[in-house]
Structure formats: C-alpha cells, structure tokens
Tab-separated table of C-alpha atoms in Angstrom:
chain	number	residue	atom	x	y	z
Y	1	VAL	CA	1.396	-47.587	24.783
Y	2	ASN	CA	2.283	-51.253	25.183
Y	3	ASP	CA	1.069	-54.336	23.300
Y	4	ALA	CA	-1.597	-55.067	25.926
Y	5	PHE	CA	-3.116	-51.641	25.264
Y	6	THR	CA	-3.378	-52.443	21.552
Y	7	GLU	CA	-4.924	-55.832	22.302
Y	8	ALA	CA	-7.500	-54.298	24.653
Y	9	THR	CA	-8.490	-51.257	22.578
Y	10	GLY	CA	-7.669	-52.123	18.990
Y	11	TYR	CA	-5.572	-48.951	18.656
Y	12	VAL	CA	-2.037	-49.530	17.362
Y	13	PRO	CA	0.663	-47.029	18.420
Y	14	GLU	CA	0.370	-45.202	15.089
Y	15	ASP	CA	-3.350	-44.571	15.804
Y	16	ILE	CA	-2.989	-43.274	19.331
Y	17	ILE	CA	0.421	-41.675	19.874
Y	18	GLY	CA	0.089	-37.913	19.577
Y	19	GLN	CA	-3.683	-38.006	20.081
Y	20	ARG	CA	-5.589	-36.735	23.123
Y	21	VAL	CA	-7.101	-39.392	25.392
Y	22	GLY	CA	-10.546	-38.094	24.435
Y	23	ILE	CA	-10.260	-40.089	21.230
Y	24	MET	CA	-11.293	-43.147	23.245
Y	25	ARG	CA	-14.424	-41.545	24.702
Y	26	GLY	CA	-17.895	-41.699	23.215
Y	27	PRO	CA	-21.598	-40.892	23.687
Y	28	LYS	CA	-22.027	-42.838	26.940
Y	29	THR	CA	-18.772	-41.773	28.556
Y	30	SER	CA	-19.402	-39.916	31.811
Y	31	LEU	CA	-16.925	-37.131	32.553
Y	32	GLU	CA	-18.278	-36.579	36.066
Y	33	ASN	CA	-15.189	-37.951	37.796
Y	34	VAL	CA	-12.645	-36.917	35.174
Y	35	ALA	CA	-12.472	-33.309	36.426
Y	36	GLU	CA	-11.862	-34.521	39.977
Y	37	LEU	CA	-9.063	-36.796	38.776
Y	38	ASN	CA	-7.499	-33.939	36.815
Y	39	GLU	CA	-7.446	-31.752	39.931
Y	40	GLN	CA	-5.699	-34.521	41.859
Y	41	LEU	CA	-3.090	-34.872	39.142
Y	42	LYS	CA	-2.473	-31.111	39.065
Y	43	ARG	CA	-1.672	-31.293	42.785
Y	44	GLY	CA	0.865	-34.004	42.067
Y	45	GLU	CA	-1.314	-36.735	43.550
Y	46	SER	CA	-2.044	-40.136	42.040
Y	47	GLY	CA	-5.666	-41.008	41.325
Y	48	GLN	CA	-7.954	-43.784	40.193
Y	49	LEU	CA	-10.958	-43.775	37.908
Y	50	GLU	CA	-13.395	-46.228	36.325
Y	51	ILE	CA	-14.714	-45.009	33.007
Y	52	LEU	CA	-16.520	-46.235	29.912
Y	53	ASN	CA	-14.294	-45.838	26.853
Y	54	TYR	CA	-14.682	-47.079	23.302
Y	55	ARG	CA	-12.458	-49.415	21.334
Y	56	LYS	CA	-11.324	-48.563	17.828
Y	57	ASP	CA	-14.195	-50.646	16.398
Y	58	GLY	CA	-16.721	-48.595	18.399
Y	59	SER	CA	-17.518	-51.247	21.014
Y	60	GLU	CA	-17.878	-50.248	24.656
Y	61	HIS	CA	-14.913	-50.845	26.919
Y	62	TRP	CA	-15.022	-50.331	30.721
Y	63	ILE	CA	-11.629	-49.692	32.265
Y	64	GLU	CA	-10.312	-49.028	35.736
Y	65	LYS	CA	-7.175	-46.949	35.550
Y	66	SER	CA	-4.617	-45.636	37.982
Y	67	VAL	CA	-2.797	-42.470	36.920
Y	68	THR	CA	0.473	-41.273	38.441
Y	69	PRO	CA	2.126	-37.903	37.692
Y	70	ILE	CA	5.863	-37.969	36.949
Y	71	GLU	CA	7.900	-34.946	38.045
Y	72	ASP	CA	11.294	-33.693	36.935
Y	73	GLU	CA	14.102	-32.623	39.257
Y	74	HIS	CA	12.439	-29.238	39.721
Y	75	GLY	CA	9.123	-30.745	40.867
Y	76	ARG	CA	7.349	-29.941	37.611
Y	77	ILE	CA	4.938	-32.557	36.248
Y	78	THR	CA	6.212	-33.671	32.856
Y	79	HIS	CA	4.299	-36.916	32.222
Y	80	LEU	CA	1.378	-38.986	33.402
Y	81	VAL	CA	1.658	-42.774	33.555
Y	82	SER	CA	-1.679	-44.567	33.251
Y	83	VAL	CA	-2.020	-48.246	34.139
Y	84	GLN	CA	-5.412	-49.671	33.304
Y	85	ARG	CA	-7.249	-52.962	33.422
Y	86	ASP	CA	-10.346	-54.120	31.585
Y	87	THR	CA	-13.404	-54.291	33.881
Y	88	THR	CA	-15.988	-54.818	31.124
Y	89	GLN	CA	-16.836	-58.392	32.119
Y	90	ARG	CA	-17.138	-57.428	35.776
Y	91	LYS	CA	-19.510	-54.562	34.896
Y	92	VAL	CA	-21.645	-56.905	32.788
Y	93	GLU	CA	-21.805	-59.399	35.662
Y	94	ASP	CA	-22.604	-56.607	38.143
Y	95	GLU	CA	-25.472	-55.386	35.958
Y	96	ARG	CA	-26.788	-58.940	35.561
Y	97	LEU	CA	-26.619	-59.495	39.319
Y	98	ARG	CA	-28.292	-56.132	39.975
Y	99	ALA	CA	-31.143	-57.039	37.606
Y	100	LEU	CA	-31.602	-60.417	39.299
Y	101	VAL	CA	-31.629	-58.853	42.769
Y	102	GLN	CA	-33.985	-56.032	41.756
Y	103	ASN	CA	-36.492	-58.531	40.364
Y	104	ALA	CA	-36.068	-61.304	42.947
Y	105	ALA	CA	-39.190	-62.512	44.747
Y	106	ASP	CA	-37.179	-63.162	47.911
Y	107	LEU	CA	-36.394	-60.345	50.310
Y	108	ILE	CA	-32.769	-59.270	50.124
Y	109	TRP	CA	-31.189	-56.592	52.240
Y	110	VAL	CA	-27.750	-55.591	53.447
Y	111	VAL	CA	-27.332	-54.842	57.144
Y	112	ALA	CA	-24.473	-53.130	58.992
Y	113	PRO	CA	-22.925	-55.000	61.965
Y	114	GLU	CA	-24.861	-52.843	64.440
Y	115	GLY	CA	-28.157	-53.639	62.694
Y	116	SER	CA	-28.912	-50.603	60.525
Y	117	VAL	CA	-30.233	-51.369	57.034
Y	118	LEU	CA	-27.809	-50.287	54.295
Y	119	TRP	CA	-29.881	-51.459	51.321
Y	120	ALA	CA	-33.213	-53.217	50.753
Y	121	SER	CA	-34.582	-54.880	47.620
Y	122	PRO	CA	-37.822	-53.703	45.950
Y	123	SER	CA	-39.527	-56.930	47.101
Y	124	MET	CA	-39.540	-55.386	50.591
Y	125	GLU	CA	-42.641	-53.399	49.643
Y	126	SER	CA	-44.522	-56.276	48.017
Y	127	THR	CA	-43.820	-58.610	50.963
Y	128	LEU	CA	-43.944	-56.307	53.994
Y	129	GLY	CA	-45.566	-53.142	52.644
Y	130	HIS	CA	-42.552	-50.999	53.555
Y	131	ARG	CA	-40.735	-49.091	50.810
Y	132	PRO	CA	-36.955	-49.730	50.681
Y	133	GLU	CA	-36.219	-46.063	51.428
Y	134	GLU	CA	-38.206	-46.373	54.668
Y	135	MET	CA	-35.759	-49.032	55.799
Y	136	GLU	CA	-32.402	-47.773	54.595
Y	137	GLY	CA	-30.287	-45.914	57.120
Y	138	HIS	CA	-32.344	-47.097	60.102
Y	139	GLN	CA	-32.269	-49.849	62.688
Y	140	ARG	CA	-35.696	-51.442	62.337
Y	141	TRP	CA	-35.762	-53.710	65.366
Y	142	ASP	CA	-39.327	-52.507	65.848
Y	143	LEU	CA	-40.348	-54.605	62.844
Y	144	ILE	CA	-39.231	-57.823	64.540
Y	145	HIS	CA	-41.780	-59.576	66.740
Y	146	PRO	CA	-40.991	-58.949	70.458
Y	147	LEU	CA	-40.684	-62.692	71.093
Y	148	ASP	CA	-38.195	-63.067	68.208
Y	149	GLN	CA	-35.925	-60.095	68.911
Y	150	GLU	CA	-33.508	-61.986	71.162
Y	151	LEU	CA	-33.207	-64.703	68.504
Y	152	ALA	CA	-32.479	-62.079	65.836
Y	153	ARG	CA	-29.865	-60.286	67.969
Y	154	THR	CA	-28.144	-63.585	68.775
Y	155	ALA	CA	-27.992	-64.452	65.062
Y	156	LEU	CA	-26.506	-61.021	64.282
Y	157	GLU	CA	-23.843	-61.429	66.980
Y	158	GLU	CA	-22.995	-64.922	65.749
Y	159	ILE	CA	-22.719	-63.856	62.120
Y	160	THR	CA	-20.198	-61.100	62.891
Y	161	SER	CA	-17.788	-63.598	64.458
Y	162	GLY	CA	-16.111	-64.462	61.157
Y	163	PRO	CA	-15.997	-63.466	57.443
Y	164	GLY	CA	-18.102	-65.637	55.151
Y	165	LYS	CA	-20.024	-67.167	58.049
Y	166	SER	CA	-23.697	-68.026	57.434
Y	167	VAL	CA	-26.557	-68.436	59.897
Y	168	GLU	CA	-30.162	-69.535	59.324
Y	169	VAL	CA	-32.972	-68.074	61.402
Y	170	GLU	CA	-36.775	-67.880	61.282
Y	171	VAL	CA	-38.436	-64.751	62.675
Y	172	ARG	CA	-41.687	-62.828	62.413
Y	173	LEU	CA	-41.606	-59.368	60.854
Y	174	GLY	CA	-44.353	-56.807	60.939
Y	175	HIS	CA	-46.256	-55.961	57.759
Y	176	LYS	CA	-47.300	-52.345	57.333
Y	177	ASP	CA	-50.938	-53.463	57.645
Y	178	GLY	CA	-50.272	-54.604	61.229
Y	179	THR	CA	-50.059	-58.357	60.586
Y	180	TRP	CA	-47.018	-60.570	61.184
Y	181	ARG	CA	-45.211	-62.419	58.408
Y	182	HIS	CA	-43.046	-65.477	59.047
Y	183	LEU	CA	-39.689	-65.153	57.298
Y	184	GLN	CA	-37.072	-67.858	56.890
Y	185	ALA	CA	-33.741	-66.085	56.445
Y	186	VAL	CA	-30.106	-66.860	55.730
Y	187	LEU	CA	-27.581	-64.296	56.985
Y	188	THR	CA	-24.117	-64.202	55.377
Y	189	ASN	CA	-21.186	-62.149	56.617
Y	190	LEU	CA	-19.822	-60.162	53.655
Y	191	ILE	CA	-18.630	-57.210	55.727
Y	192	ASP	CA	-15.106	-57.429	54.289
Y	193	HIS	CA	-16.313	-57.790	50.689
Y	194	PRO	CA	-15.448	-54.529	48.877
Y	195	SER	CA	-18.656	-54.520	46.830
Y	196	VAL	CA	-20.981	-55.341	49.741
Y	197	GLY	CA	-19.573	-54.154	53.063
Y	198	GLY	CA	-22.304	-55.654	55.227
Y	199	ILE	CA	-24.329	-58.698	56.248
Y	200	VAL	CA	-26.506	-60.004	53.413
Y	201	VAL	CA	-29.925	-61.225	54.511
Y	202	ASN	CA	-31.825	-63.414	52.054
Y	203	ALA	CA	-35.314	-64.118	53.344
Y	204	ASN	CA	-38.286	-66.081	52.066
Y	205	ASP	CA	-41.872	-65.446	53.192
Y	206	VAL	CA	-43.151	-68.749	54.608
Y	207	THR	CA	-46.320	-67.355	56.229
Y	208	GLU	CA	-48.722	-69.372	54.071
Y	209	ARG	CA	-46.726	-72.539	54.651
Y	210	LYS	CA	-46.790	-71.960	58.409
Y	211	ARG	CA	-50.538	-71.313	58.268
Y	212	ALA	CA	-51.094	-74.519	56.284
Y	213	GLU	CA	-49.000	-76.490	58.790
Y	214	SER	CA	-51.057	-75.030	61.634
Y	215	VAL	CA	-54.310	-76.021	59.931
Y	216	GLN	CA	-52.974	-79.515	59.288
Y	217	ARG	CA	-51.919	-79.916	62.920
Y	218	ALA	CA	-55.343	-78.775	64.091
Y	219	ALA	CA	-57.015	-81.266	61.747
Y	220	GLU	CA	-54.770	-84.075	62.957
Y	221	GLU	CA	-55.545	-83.208	66.590
Y	222	HIS	CA	-59.261	-83.157	65.805
Y	223	PHE	CA	-59.054	-86.555	64.063
Y	224	ARG	CA	-56.953	-88.031	66.898
Y	225	SER	CA	-59.423	-86.774	69.489
Y	226	ALA	CA	-62.362	-88.190	67.527
Y	227	PHE	CA	-60.564	-91.532	66.944
Y	228	ASP	CA	-59.649	-91.852	70.654
Y	229	SER	CA	-63.261	-91.203	71.592
C-alpha cells in the first residue's frame, strides 16, 4: 500500500500488509457485486467496483476501485493491483440531491431523446394524479393537450441539438381526474451526463396563477365595457 492509502484509510502498512481485504469491511458493506468482480478477476479480466468500506477509526468510507490481475510468464495470476479513489463526498452529495429531488414540490422527470419517461419524481402524483411508475418506461404524449403537442415536440427537438442546452416551454398536461393543468417547464439536455443520461424536465404548476390572470382579465374587460358605456 502507498502513503495515499494510509491517509485515506488510517491503516499504516504494518496494520494492513498480510491481512485479507475483508478487514476494511463492516456492517453496512454490501457484498452483492464483490462475487461478480471476483469471477471477472478469475477469468483474467479487469473490473471495477464501488463499495462501502470502513477506516481504521470505524468511520464509513466509500471507494471506487479498479482491480487488474497480474499474470506471470505462464499466464497464471499471481497478484491483483487495486487502484482506488475516495467517493465518500460524492455519495453524500448524491444522497442530499436525491432527498431534495424526492421531496421537491416541483415536478421533475428525466426523459429520453425520443420522449419516453426514464424517471419521475414523487410530486408527479400530487400534481397530476399519476404515480411515477405509471409514467416510467412509456411515451406519455397522450397527457399533453392536443393543441400543445406540436409545441412540446418542437421543444424536445430543439433541446437535443446540443449538450447543456436549455429550453423553456409552457404546456397543458392532463390530470388523472380529467382536468388540464398548466405547467411552466424548463428542459435541460443532460443526455451525455453519466449520472443522468437524459433530458431533465423541471416543471412548476401555474394553473392557479393562470386562472387568476383569466379572472383579472375578465374583470378588466367588464370594467372597461362599463366605463366606455
């Protein structure tokens, strides 16, 4: 082990050399992917794995490691070289982001370039009455108001023209109770992002605002008509 290993784990060479790697595992360590990695290594193939280990002081330590088998001149595997990097901070940030998204009031969903829904936030049900699992894996063009479908398709075509591109659009989506909800949405192209792999749609329900604006316009027209008379 090198000095960076000691700095990351707290184990000095005297602690770790001669020990099995299991010494760094603990109660929350999942071995689900370890067996698969071991099979790859037995075949002489390199493999990668992200796993929760424990430092010498007992604190949790997420690592992403790449393991390569080393063979002798006869093709026999004699050693395994493991290069690892600390992903603890990234995992913490991912969990924080996941919690924020899961509890967000706004609608958030990830859409494939052809329009199928890859993931939908729980707020989908509270806003539109549809459970996320009813959306995922399907193209739900039927939920978009017939008069807004061309606008939605144009926005989807425009957004796929370049990575990181954003487009704003306002469309009506069907609630499960048969009514239409006005949604103001921002579409962002994150197709090439390794953790997303799709178009992120962040939408806000503006139905009540639109209704209030309509009432205000009607009142203004009524006043104008009365004033002119």
